[in-house]
PDB file of C-alpha atoms in Angstrom:
ATOM      1  CA  MET Y  11      92.348  55.270 142.028  1.00  0.00           C
ATOM      2  CA  THR Y  12      95.266  52.590 143.022  1.00  0.00           C
ATOM      3  CA  PRO Y  13      98.517  51.955 141.257  1.00  0.00           C
ATOM      4  CA  THR Y  14      99.793  49.347 139.537  1.00  0.00           C
ATOM      5  CA  ARG Y  15      99.553  45.931 141.767  1.00  0.00           C
ATOM      6  CA  PRO Y  16     103.242  44.139 141.054  1.00  0.00           C
ATOM      7  CA  GLU Y  17     101.776  41.144 140.145  1.00  0.00           C
ATOM      8  CA  MET Y  18     100.067  43.027 137.329  1.00  0.00           C
ATOM      9  CA  ILE Y  19     103.809  44.270 136.202  1.00  0.00           C
ATOM     10  CA  PRO Y  20     105.451  41.094 133.924  1.00  0.00           C
ATOM     11  CA  VAL Y  21     101.707  41.292 131.622  1.00  0.00           C
ATOM     12  CA  ILE Y  22     100.911  43.843 130.965  1.00  0.00           C
ATOM     13  CA  GLN Y  23     104.178  43.969 129.293  1.00  0.00           C
ATOM     14  CA  GLU Y  24     104.346  41.553 127.558  1.00  0.00           C
ATOM     15  CA  VAL Y  25     101.114  42.238 126.255  1.00  0.00           C
ATOM     16  CA  TRP Y  26     102.994  44.988 124.447  1.00  0.00           C
ATOM     17  CA  ARG Y  27     106.068  42.936 123.495  1.00  0.00           C
ATOM     18  CA  SER Y  28     103.584  40.682 122.387  1.00  0.00           C
ATOM     19  CA  ARG Y  29     101.756  43.770 120.176  1.00  0.00           C
ATOM     20  CA  GLY Y  30     106.212  44.884 119.084  1.00  0.00           C
ATOM     21  CA  ALA Y  31     106.255  48.163 120.903  1.00  0.00           C
ATOM     22  CA  PRO Y  32     108.056  46.665 124.275  1.00  0.00           C
ATOM     23  CA  GLY Y  33     108.178  51.181 124.981  1.00  0.00           C
ATOM     24  CA  GLU Y  34     105.106  51.458 125.900  1.00  0.00           C
ATOM     25  CA  ALA Y  35     104.763  49.212 128.951  1.00  0.00           C
ATOM     26  CA  GLY Y  36     106.552  51.691 130.487  1.00  0.00           C
ATOM     27  CA  HIS Y  37     103.458  54.396 129.919  1.00  0.00           C
ATOM     28  CA  PHE Y  38     101.283  51.929 131.922  1.00  0.00           C
ATOM     29  CA  ILE Y  39     102.535  51.124 135.249  1.00  0.00           C
ATOM     30  CA  ILE Y  40     100.953  53.959 137.622  1.00  0.00           C
ATOM     31  CA  SER Y  41     103.262  55.177 140.250  1.00  0.00           C
ATOM     32  CA  GLU Y  42     101.639  55.435 144.029  1.00  0.00           C
ATOM     33  CA  GLY Y  43     102.072  59.180 143.438  1.00  0.00           C
ATOM     34  CA  PHE Y  44     100.899  60.261 140.314  1.00  0.00           C
ATOM     35  CA  ALA Y  45      97.582  57.300 141.639  1.00  0.00           C
ATOM     36  CA  LYS Y  46      97.540  59.101 145.050  1.00  0.00           C
ATOM     37  CA  SER Y  47      97.267  62.713 143.282  1.00  0.00           C
ATOM     38  CA  ASN Y  48      94.088  61.339 140.476  1.00  0.00           C
ATOM     39  CA  SER Y  49      92.307  59.838 143.768  1.00  0.00           C
ATOM     40  CA  TYR Y  50      88.887  62.654 144.917  1.00  0.00           C
ATOM     41  CA  LYS Y  51      85.965  62.643 146.786  1.00  0.00           C
ATOM     42  CA  ALA Y  52      83.497  64.635 145.328  1.00  0.00           C
ATOM     43  CA  ARG Y  53      80.008  66.613 145.503  1.00  0.00           C
ATOM     44  CA  TRP Y  54      77.964  66.828 142.192  1.00  0.00           C
ATOM     45  CA  TRP Y  55      74.775  67.381 141.170  1.00  0.00           C
ATOM     46  CA  ARG Y  56      72.281  67.025 137.600  1.00  0.00           C
ATOM     47  CA  LYS Y  57      69.160  68.351 137.366  1.00  0.00           C
ATOM     48  CA  GLY Y  58      68.214  68.282 133.327  1.00  0.00           C
ATOM     49  CA  GLU Y  59      70.289  67.836 131.579  1.00  0.00           C
ATOM     50  CA  LYS Y  60      72.871  70.365 133.694  1.00  0.00           C
ATOM     51  CA  GLU Y  61      75.861  68.709 135.519  1.00  0.00           C
ATOM     52  CA  ARG Y  62      78.505  70.403 138.698  1.00  0.00           C
ATOM     53  CA  ILE Y  63      80.733  69.042 140.215  1.00  0.00           C
ATOM     54  CA  GLU Y  64      83.471  69.878 143.120  1.00  0.00           C
ATOM     55  CA  THR Y  65      86.302  67.684 144.302  1.00  0.00           C
ATOM     56  CA  PHE Y  66      88.840  67.969 146.382  1.00  0.00           C
ATOM     57  CA  ARG Y  67      91.881  65.968 147.799  1.00  0.00           C
ATOM     58  CA  PRO Y  68      90.842  63.527 150.235  1.00  0.00           C
ATOM     59  CA  GLU Y  69      92.597  65.162 153.305  1.00  0.00           C
ATOM     60  CA  ASP Y  70      91.075  68.209 152.789  1.00  0.00           C
ATOM     61  CA  ASP Y  71      88.241  69.388 155.314  1.00  0.00           C
ATOM     62  CA  GLU Y  72      85.708  70.582 153.532  1.00  0.00           C
ATOM     63  CA  ARG Y  73      83.830  73.066 155.019  1.00  0.00           C
ATOM     64  CA  SER Y  74      87.316  75.522 154.338  1.00  0.00           C
ATOM     65  CA  ALA Y  75      89.099  74.011 151.986  1.00  0.00           C
ATOM     66  CA  GLN Y  76      88.140  75.410 148.325  1.00  0.00           C
ATOM     67  CA  PRO Y  77      87.429  72.559 145.594  1.00  0.00           C
ATOM     68  CA  ALA Y  78      88.070  72.372 141.673  1.00  0.00           C
ATOM     69  CA  ILE Y  79      85.317  73.056 139.973  1.00  0.00           C
ATOM     70  CA  LYS Y  80      83.358  72.497 136.844  1.00  0.00           C
ATOM     71  CA  ALA Y  81      80.088  72.739 135.684  1.00  0.00           C
ATOM     72  CA  PHE Y  82      77.650  72.790 132.738  1.00  0.00           C
ATOM     73  CA  ASP Y  83      74.707  75.120 132.753  1.00  0.00           C
ATOM     74  CA  GLY Y  84      73.084  74.297 129.053  1.00  0.00           C
ATOM     75  CA  GLN Y  85      75.458  76.134 127.427  1.00  0.00           C
ATOM     76  CA  PHE Y  86      79.492  76.025 128.165  1.00  0.00           C
ATOM     77  CA  VAL Y  87      81.136  73.690 130.596  1.00  0.00           C
ATOM     78  CA  ARG Y  88      82.827  76.721 132.964  1.00  0.00           C
ATOM     79  CA  THR Y  89      86.027  74.923 135.411  1.00  0.00           C
ATOM     80  CA  VAL Y  90      87.721  76.854 138.528  1.00  0.00           C
ATOM     81  CA  ASP Y  91      90.272  75.826 139.848  1.00  0.00           C
ATOM     82  CA  GLN Y  92      91.434  77.541 143.401  1.00  0.00           C
ATOM     83  CA  ASN Y  93      95.268  76.771 144.452  1.00  0.00           C
ATOM     84  CA  PRO Y  94      97.579  78.710 147.169  1.00  0.00           C
ATOM     85  CA  ASP Y  95      99.161  80.943 143.996  1.00  0.00           C
ATOM     86  CA  LYS Y  96      97.253  80.776 141.278  1.00  0.00           C
ATOM     87  CA  THR Y  97      93.939  80.257 140.331  1.00  0.00           C
ATOM     88  CA  ILE Y  98      92.576  79.057 136.928  1.00  0.00           C
ATOM     89  CA  GLY Y  99      89.262  79.120 135.062  1.00  0.00           C
ATOM     90  CA  SER Y 100      88.232  78.141 131.675  1.00  0.00           C
ATOM     91  CA  VAL Y 101      85.277  78.725 129.538  1.00  0.00           C
ATOM     92  CA  ARG Y 102      84.571  75.924 126.925  1.00  0.00           C
ATOM     93  CA  SER Y 103      81.595  73.725 124.742  1.00  0.00           C
ATOM     94  CA  VAL Y 104      79.973  71.884 124.354  1.00  0.00           C
ATOM     95  CA  GLU Y 105      82.240  69.965 121.819  1.00  0.00           C
ATOM     96  CA  GLY Y 106      85.284  71.721 122.754  1.00  0.00           C
ATOM     97  CA  ALA Y 107      85.077  70.282 126.598  1.00  0.00           C
ATOM     98  CA  GLY Y 108      84.441  66.872 125.219  1.00  0.00           C
ATOM     99  CA  TRP Y 109      81.588  66.611 127.354  1.00  0.00           C
ATOM    100  CA  ASN Y 110      79.265  63.958 125.158  1.00  0.00           C
ATOM    101  CA  ALA Y 111      82.847  62.248 124.726  1.00  0.00           C
ATOM    102  CA  VAL Y 112      83.584  61.673 128.569  1.00  0.00           C
ATOM    103  CA  ASN Y 113      82.392  59.378 130.182  1.00  0.00           C
ATOM    104  CA  ARG Y 114      82.458  60.930 133.427  1.00  0.00           C
ATOM    105  CA  THR Y 115      82.568  58.802 136.699  1.00  0.00           C
ATOM    106  CA  HIS Y 116      79.548  60.394 138.977  1.00  0.00           C
ATOM    107  CA  PRO Y 117      76.298  57.931 139.542  1.00  0.00           C
ATOM    108  CA  PHE Y 118      74.584  58.334 137.028  1.00  0.00           C
ATOM    109  CA  SER Y 119      78.046  57.336 134.656  1.00  0.00           C
ATOM    110  CA  PHE Y 120      77.638  53.384 136.528  1.00  0.00           C
ATOM    111  CA  THR Y 121      74.704  52.483 135.278  1.00  0.00           C
ATOM    112  CA  HIS Y 122      72.039  55.113 133.186  1.00  0.00           C
ATOM    113  CA  TYR Y 123      74.307  57.047 131.066  1.00  0.00           C
ATOM    114  CA  TYR Y 124      77.818  56.324 128.611  1.00  0.00           C
ATOM    115  CA  GLN Y 125      78.891  59.781 127.500  1.00  0.00           C
ATOM    116  CA  ASN Y 126      75.307  61.132 127.917  1.00  0.00           C
ATOM    117  CA  THR Y 127      73.533  58.496 126.006  1.00  0.00           C
ATOM    118  CA  PRO Y 128      71.127  56.056 128.477  1.00  0.00           C
ATOM    119  CA  TYR Y 129      71.969  52.640 128.179  1.00  0.00           C
ATOM    120  CA  SER Y 130      68.324  52.150 128.213  1.00  0.00           C
ATOM    121  CA  GLU Y 131      68.680  53.282 124.830  1.00  0.00           C
ATOM    122  CA  ILE Y 132      71.965  51.845 123.782  1.00  0.00           C
ATOM    123  CA  VAL Y 133      70.166  49.177 124.474  1.00  0.00           C
ATOM    124  CA  GLU Y 134      66.919  49.146 123.085  1.00  0.00           C
ATOM    125  CA  ARG Y 135      68.355  50.429 119.397  1.00  0.00           C
ATOM    126  CA  GLY Y 136      72.170  48.870 119.143  1.00  0.00           C
ATOM    127  CA  ALA Y 137      72.388  46.454 116.558  1.00  0.00           C
ATOM    128  CA  GLY Y 138      74.486  42.617 117.297  1.00  0.00           C
ATOM    129  CA  PHE Y 139      71.360  42.611 120.483  1.00  0.00           C
ATOM    130  CA  THR Y 140      72.159  39.220 122.471  1.00  0.00           C
ATOM    131  CA  ALA Y 141      70.913  38.251 125.489  1.00  0.00           C
ATOM    132  CA  THR Y 142      71.966  34.990 127.104  1.00  0.00           C
ATOM    133  CA  ASP Y 143      70.289  33.178 130.809  1.00  0.00           C
ATOM    134  CA  VAL Y 144      74.463  32.951 132.490  1.00  0.00           C
ATOM    135  CA  ASP Y 145      75.414  31.196 136.635  1.00  0.00           C
ATOM    136  CA  VAL Y 146      76.257  34.645 138.456  1.00  0.00           C
ATOM    137  CA  GLY Y 147      76.261  34.051 142.058  1.00  0.00           C
ATOM    138  CA  GLY Y 148      74.928  31.017 141.827  1.00  0.00           C
ATOM    139  CA  LYS Y 149      71.740  31.710 141.022  1.00  0.00           C
ATOM    140  CA  SER Y 150      70.070  32.187 137.539  1.00  0.00           C
ATOM    141  CA  GLY Y 151      71.391  36.126 135.503  1.00  0.00           C
ATOM    142  CA  THR Y 152      71.789  36.780 132.498  1.00  0.00           C
ATOM    143  CA  ARG Y 153      74.408  38.345 130.345  1.00  0.00           C
ATOM    144  CA  VAL Y 154      74.080  41.033 126.740  1.00  0.00           C
ATOM    145  CA  PHE Y 155      75.484  42.144 124.258  1.00  0.00           C
ATOM    146  CA  VAL Y 156      75.332  44.832 122.731  1.00  0.00           C
ATOM    147  CA  HIS Y 157      76.557  47.552 120.445  1.00  0.00           C
ATOM    148  CA  HIS Y 158      76.271  51.209 120.333  1.00  0.00           C
ATOM    149  CA  PRO Y 159      73.981  52.745 118.614  1.00  0.00           C
ATOM    150  CA  ARG Y 160      76.023  55.985 116.957  1.00  0.00           C
ATOM    151  CA  GLU Y 161      77.338  54.219 113.680  1.00  0.00           C
ATOM    152  CA  ASP Y 162      80.967  56.871 114.515  1.00  0.00           C
ATOM    153  CA  TYR Y 163      81.076  55.093 117.836  1.00  0.00           C
ATOM    154  CA  ARG Y 164      83.346  51.774 118.002  1.00  0.00           C
ATOM    155  CA  THR Y 165      82.111  50.852 121.423  1.00  0.00           C
ATOM    156  CA  ARG Y 166      80.077  48.076 122.334  1.00  0.00           C
ATOM    157  CA  PHE Y 167      78.845  46.858 125.454  1.00  0.00           C
ATOM    158  CA  VAL Y 168      79.199  43.440 127.552  1.00  0.00           C
ATOM    159  CA  LEU Y 169      76.113  44.104 130.712  1.00  0.00           C
ATOM    160  CA  LEU Y 170      75.874  41.370 133.386  1.00  0.00           C
ATOM    161  CA  PHE Y 171      72.640  41.063 135.522  1.00  0.00           C
ATOM    162  CA  ASP Y 172      72.357  39.263 138.656  1.00  0.00           C
ATOM    163  CA  SER Y 173      69.042  36.664 140.173  1.00  0.00           C
ATOM    164  CA  ASN Y 174      67.422  40.603 140.867  1.00  0.00           C
ATOM    165  CA  SER Y 175      67.840  42.458 137.188  1.00  0.00           C
ATOM    166  CA  GLN Y 176      70.666  45.016 139.159  1.00  0.00           C
ATOM    167  CA  LEU Y 177      73.482  44.978 135.842  1.00  0.00           C
ATOM    168  CA  VAL Y 178      76.448  43.983 138.530  1.00  0.00           C
ATOM    169  CA  GLU Y 179      79.512  43.912 136.197  1.00  0.00           C
ATOM    170  CA  ARG Y 180      79.691  45.692 132.526  1.00  0.00           C
ATOM    171  CA  ARG Y 181      82.552  45.654 129.536  1.00  0.00           C
ATOM    172  CA  LEU Y 182      83.355  48.473 127.243  1.00  0.00           C
ATOM    173  CA  ILE Y 183      84.353  46.504 123.784  1.00  0.00           C
ATOM    174  CA  THR Y 184      86.079  49.150 121.603  1.00  0.00           C
ATOM    175  CA  LYS Y 185      89.638  49.382 118.988  1.00  0.00           C
ATOM    176  CA  LEU Y 186      92.196  51.826 119.556  1.00  0.00           C
ATOM    177  CA  GLY Y 187      95.355  53.641 117.220  1.00  0.00           C
ATOM    178  CA  ARG Y 188      97.344  49.852 116.693  1.00  0.00           C
ATOM    179  CA  ASP Y 189      94.445  47.188 117.156  1.00  0.00           C
ATOM    180  CA  LYS Y 190      94.437  44.570 115.730  1.00  0.00           C
ATOM    181  CA  ASP Y 191      91.703  44.470 117.084  1.00  0.00           C
ATOM    182  CA  PHE Y 192      88.650  44.589 118.735  1.00  0.00           C
ATOM    183  CA  ARG Y 193      89.357  43.918 122.706  1.00  0.00           C
ATOM    184  CA  VAL Y 194      88.437  44.925 125.969  1.00  0.00           C
ATOM    185  CA  TYR Y 195      89.697  48.533 127.410  1.00  0.00           C
ATOM    186  CA  GLU Y 196      87.401  48.691 131.482  1.00  0.00           C
ATOM    187  CA  ILE Y 197      85.629  46.627 133.162  1.00  0.00           C
ATOM    188  CA  HIS Y 198      83.084  47.886 136.061  1.00  0.00           C
ATOM    189  CA  HIS Y 199      82.378  46.161 138.671  1.00  0.00           C
ATOM    190  CA  PHE Y 200      77.919  47.251 140.883  1.00  0.00           C
ATOM    191  CA  SER Y 201      78.104  46.155 144.440  1.00  0.00           C
ATOM    192  CA  ASP Y 202      76.123  47.311 147.071  1.00  0.00           C
ATOM    193  CA  TYR Y 203      72.753  47.922 146.114  1.00  0.00           C
ATOM    194  CA  ALA Y 204      70.776  50.467 148.022  1.00  0.00           C
ATOM    195  CA  VAL Y 205      67.287  51.070 147.690  1.00  0.00           C
ATOM    196  CA  ILE Y 206      66.659  55.129 147.025  1.00  0.00           C
ATOM    197  CA  ASP Y 207      64.193  57.028 147.932  1.00  0.00           C
ATOM    198  CA  ASN Y 208      62.144  58.536 145.132  1.00  0.00           C
ATOM    199  CA  PRO Y 209      59.845  62.156 146.866  1.00  0.00           C
ATOM    200  CA  THR Y 210      58.454  61.997 143.273  1.00  0.00           C
ATOM    201  CA  GLY Y 211      57.369  57.722 142.093  1.00  0.00           C
ATOM    202  CA  ASP Y 212      58.955  54.459 143.037  1.00  0.00           C
ATOM    203  CA  PRO Y 213      62.151  54.088 144.616  1.00  0.00           C
ATOM    204  CA  VAL Y 214      65.731  53.543 142.430  1.00  0.00           C
ATOM    205  CA  ARG Y 215      67.940  50.774 143.465  1.00  0.00           C
ATOM    206  CA  MET Y 216      71.168  51.707 142.397  1.00  0.00           C
ATOM    207  CA  PRO Y 217      74.858  50.719 143.858  1.00  0.00           C
ATOM    208  CA  MET Y 218      77.110  52.262 146.046  1.00  0.00           C
ATOM    209  CA  ARG Y 219      80.327  50.624 145.329  1.00  0.00           C
ATOM    210  CA  VAL Y 220      81.319  51.159 142.029  1.00  0.00           C
ATOM    211  CA  LYS Y 221      85.501  49.202 141.043  1.00  0.00           C
ATOM    212  CA  GLN Y 222      86.161  50.418 137.834  1.00  0.00           C
ATOM    213  CA  ARG Y 223      89.379  48.842 136.176  1.00  0.00           C
ATOM    214  CA  SER Y 224      91.329  49.863 133.313  1.00  0.00           C
ATOM    215  CA  VAL Y 225      92.711  46.885 131.101  1.00  0.00           C
ATOM    216  CA  CYS Y 226      95.553  47.495 127.811  1.00  0.00           C
ATOM    217  CA  GLY Y 227      95.294  44.423 127.025  1.00  0.00           C
ATOM    218  CA  GLU Y 228      95.091  40.076 127.925  1.00  0.00           C
ATOM    219  CA  HIS Y 229      97.360  37.596 128.133  1.00  0.00           C
ATOM    220  CA  PRO Y 230      97.706  34.652 128.314  1.00  0.00           C
ATOM    221  CA  PRO Y 231      93.849  35.062 127.000  1.00  0.00           C
ATOM    222  CA  GLY Y 232      91.272  35.906 129.872  1.00  0.00           C
ATOM    223  CA  THR Y 233      94.056  37.598 131.391  1.00  0.00           C
ATOM    224  CA  PHE Y 234      93.723  40.729 131.660  1.00  0.00           C
ATOM    225  CA  ALA Y 235      97.080  43.018 132.147  1.00  0.00           C
ATOM    226  CA  GLU Y 236      94.808  45.743 134.835  1.00  0.00           C
ATOM    227  CA  TYR Y 237      97.245  48.345 134.635  1.00  0.00           C
ATOM    228  CA  TRP Y 238      94.873  50.451 136.602  1.00  0.00           C
ATOM    229  CA  THR Y 239      91.938  50.673 139.542  1.00  0.00           C
ATOM    230  CA  GLU Y 240      89.498  53.202 141.149  1.00  0.00           C
ATOM    231  CA  ASP Y 241      87.330  52.579 143.518  1.00  0.00           C
ATOM    232  CA  VAL Y 242      84.410  54.350 143.909  1.00  0.00           C
ATOM    233  CA  ASN Y 243      82.162  54.864 146.881  1.00  0.00           C
ATOM    234  CA  VAL Y 244      79.033  56.591 147.407  1.00  0.00           C
ATOM    235  CA  THR Y 245      78.264  58.618 151.232  1.00  0.00           C
ATOM    236  CA  ARG Y 246      74.502  60.316 150.267  1.00  0.00           C
ATOM    237  CA  LEU Y 247      72.468  59.673 147.423  1.00  0.00           C
ATOM    238  CA  VAL Y 248      69.708  62.553 146.851  1.00  0.00           C
ATOM    239  CA  LEU Y 249      66.816  62.178 144.447  1.00  0.00           C
ATOM    240  CA  ASN Y 250      64.771  64.316 142.459  1.00  0.00           C
ATOM    241  CA  GLY Y 251      65.305  66.794 145.756  1.00  0.00           C
ATOM    242  CA  ASP Y 252      65.200  70.863 144.785  1.00  0.00           C
ATOM    243  CA  ILE Y 253      68.294  72.180 143.087  1.00  0.00           C
ATOM    244  CA  PRO Y 254      68.239  75.540 142.192  1.00  0.00           C
ATOM    245  CA  ASP Y 255      69.496  76.485 138.561  1.00  0.00           C
ATOM    246  CA  LYS Y 256      72.027  78.784 140.022  1.00  0.00           C
ATOM    247  CA  THR Y 257      73.865  75.710 141.712  1.00  0.00           C
ATOM    248  CA  PHE Y 258      74.666  74.982 137.415  1.00  0.00           C
ATOM    249  CA  ASP Y 259      76.369  79.166 137.070  1.00  0.00           C
ATOM    250  CA  LEU Y 260      79.652  78.671 137.601  1.00  0.00           C
ATOM    251  CA  SER Y 261      81.435  82.553 137.934  1.00  0.00           C
ATOM    252  CA  ILE Y 262      85.115  82.773 137.203  1.00  0.00           C
ATOM    253  CA  PRO Y 263      87.182  84.956 139.894  1.00  0.00           C
ATOM    254  CA  ALA Y 264      88.605  88.030 138.665  1.00  0.00           C
ATOM    255  CA  LYS Y 265      91.996  86.664 139.563  1.00  0.00           C
ATOM    256  CA  ALA Y 266      91.271  84.145 137.725  1.00  0.00           C
ATOM    257  CA  GLU Y 267      94.161  82.994 133.559  1.00  0.00           C
ATOM    258  CA  THR Y 268      91.007  81.838 132.145  1.00  0.00           C
ATOM    259  CA  TYR Y 269      91.291  79.727 128.540  1.00  0.00           C
ATOM    260  CA  ASP Y 270      88.467  80.939 126.033  1.00  0.00           C
ATOM    261  CA  GLY Y 271      87.431  77.733 123.523  1.00  0.00           C
ATOM    262  CA  VAL Y 272      84.355  80.107 123.178  1.00  0.00           C
ATOM    263  CA  GLY Y 273      85.099  82.899 121.320  1.00  0.00           C
ATOM    264  CA  GLY Y 274      88.953  81.402 120.002  1.00  0.00           C
ATOM    265  CA  HIS Y 275      91.342  83.953 122.477  1.00  0.00           C
ATOM    266  CA  GLY Y 276      92.886  81.381 123.810  1.00  0.00           C
ATOM    267  CA  TRP Y 277      94.499  82.431 127.480  1.00  0.00           C
ATOM    268  CA  LEU Y 278      93.416  85.459 128.537  1.00  0.00           C
ATOM    269  CA  ALA Y 279      95.191  87.468 132.232  1.00  0.00           C
ATOM    270  CA  PRO Y 280      93.898  88.095 134.949  1.00  0.00           C
ATOM    271  CA  GLY Y 281      90.192  90.949 134.942  1.00  0.00           C
ATOM    272  CA  GLU Y 282      90.296  89.974 131.197  1.00  0.00           C
ATOM    273  CA  GLN Y 283      86.442  87.854 130.903  1.00  0.00           C
ATOM    274  CA  PRO Y 284      84.915  88.956 127.820  1.00  0.00           C
ATOM    275  CA  GLY Y 285      81.215  89.520 129.224  1.00  0.00           C
ATOM    276  CA  TYR Y 286      80.337  85.867 127.371  1.00  0.00           C
ATOM    277  CA  LEU Y 287      82.088  83.825 129.816  1.00  0.00           C
ATOM    278  CA  LEU Y 288      80.141  85.006 132.942  1.00  0.00           C
ATOM    279  CA  PRO Y 289      77.033  84.301 133.603  1.00  0.00           C
ATOM    280  CA  GLU Y 290      74.665  86.595 134.521  1.00  0.00           C
ATOM    281  CA  ASP Y 291      73.012  85.634 137.585  1.00  0.00           C
ATOM    282  CA  ALA Y 292      76.434  83.544 138.845  1.00  0.00           C
ATOM    283  CA  LYS Y 293      77.591  86.686 141.529  1.00  0.00           C
ATOM    284  CA  ALA Y 294      77.659  84.289 144.262  1.00  0.00           C
ATOM    285  CA  LYS Y 295      79.031  81.376 146.073  1.00  0.00           C
ATOM    286  CA  THR Y 296      76.587  78.942 147.416  1.00  0.00           C
ATOM    287  CA  ARG Y 297      77.823  76.267 149.283  1.00  0.00           C
ATOM    288  CA  TRP Y 298      75.403  73.650 149.475  1.00  0.00           C
ATOM    289  CA  LEU Y 299      77.216  70.604 152.448  1.00  0.00           C
ATOM    290  CA  THR Y 300      74.682  66.979 151.074  1.00  0.00           C
ATOM    291  CA  TRP Y 301      76.854  65.226 148.426  1.00  0.00           C
ATOM    292  CA  VAL Y 302      75.330  64.678 146.008  1.00  0.00           C
ATOM    293  CA  GLY Y 303      71.569  66.017 144.403  1.00  0.00           C
ATOM    294  CA  VAL Y 304      69.893  64.321 141.381  1.00  0.00           C
ATOM    295  CA  ALA Y 305      66.775  65.408 139.426  1.00  0.00           C
ATOM    296  CA  LEU Y 306      65.335  62.104 137.069  1.00  0.00           C
ATOM    297  CA  GLY Y 307      62.876  63.322 135.383  1.00  0.00           C
ATOM    298  CA  ALA Y 308      62.152  60.437 133.178  1.00  0.00           C
ATOM    299  CA  LEU Y 309      63.847  57.577 132.931  1.00  0.00           C
ATOM    300  CA  VAL Y 310      64.404  54.323 131.904  1.00  0.00           C
ATOM    301  CA  ILE Y 311      65.617  51.725 133.897  1.00  0.00           C
ATOM    302  CA  LEU Y 312      68.226  50.388 131.315  1.00  0.00           C
ATOM    303  CA  ALA Y 313      66.844  46.463 133.315  1.00  0.00           C
ATOM    304  CA  GLY Y 314      62.754  47.765 131.818  1.00  0.00           C
ATOM    305  CA  ALA Y 315      65.233  48.324 128.205  1.00  0.00           C
ATOM    306  CA  VAL Y 316      66.752  45.200 128.688  1.00  0.00           C
ATOM    307  CA  TYR Y 317      64.062  42.245 129.680  1.00  0.00           C
ATOM    308  CA  ALA Y 318      61.394  44.679 126.867  1.00  0.00           C
ATOM    309  CA  ARG Y 319      64.224  44.295 124.239  1.00  0.00           C
ATOM    310  CA  LYS Y 320      64.403  40.049 124.989  1.00  0.00           C
ATOM    311  CA  ARG Y 321      60.641  39.936 124.806  1.00  0.00           C
ATOM    312  CA  ALA Y 322      60.831  41.465 121.271  1.00  0.00           C
ATOM    313  CA  GLY Y 323      64.068  38.993 120.308  1.00  0.00           C
ATOM    314  CA  ARG Y 324      61.451  36.210 122.140  1.00  0.00           C
ATOM    315  CA  ALA Y 325      58.629  36.887 120.048  1.00  0.00           C
ATOM    316  CA  GLU Y 326      60.024  37.493 116.783  1.00  0.00           C
ATOM    317  CA  ALA Y 327      61.609  34.051 117.299  1.00  0.00           C
ATOM    318  CA  THR Y 328      58.399  32.527 117.014  1.00  0.00           C
ATOM    319  CA  GLN Y 329      56.615  33.820 114.305  1.00  0.00           C
ATOM    320  CA  VAL Y 330      56.309  32.066 111.186  1.00  0.00           C
TER     321      VAL Y 330
END
């Protein structure tokens, strides 16, 4: 994560001044200290709906440091954060953890999923779909606009594809709080595509560099008030490797202060862990040296869904 760039501060201040809430600007000016404390390196695994992410501070030696861990075993979301003075654990339901309501940062969220909804499904079923031929880097590309298909989601997407049908930019548009109209909240840029070997099927092209820009408005129109940027570098990506199910069973140490969001007991003192908080076979900690492993399964590629809907739209337009 990077702090707010100095030239963005007056833009941010003007955005909030124009909304009649100048005091809000300070909440969108990110310091170097905050940016540093929220930067990390990670290892990530996914198999079907199960997921595990381990995060380290940038300066940590992964061979010896204790990571913060979050794991979803298909039923509960468990976390463990071990610090020198205290170990904190938690167990929450899918709803309690907001598991399907957060756009987590991992390789699948770049080009395949938005809050666990496949982008291919969004493109196939979303209202307001348009596909326009545009110039992208001096070559022919495609700009797609589409609404999230779920009525309770007030999110719209602008997807920009290059001449190779690779997603190079995505904008998330929504309306929150005191917004008078829909506006851009995030802009994602994708680059350094690499061909990743897939032992069970065709190779998959994935972006290895992603820039995620968070913005709080525009001033003047067309100039985004960018308050922070997350630069993601994928160092290793393995598809359809052998990932044992126990990878996603996270055992919370007995010494941990644990939040029970399943039984509704709130914070439990160290040693107070009802049996349902613990996975049955998570008795031993396993260290995985691969940066990331992914089980793709049956996955519709986004560009294919865009092509299919463009083709269907053209067919409908020619009917008499």
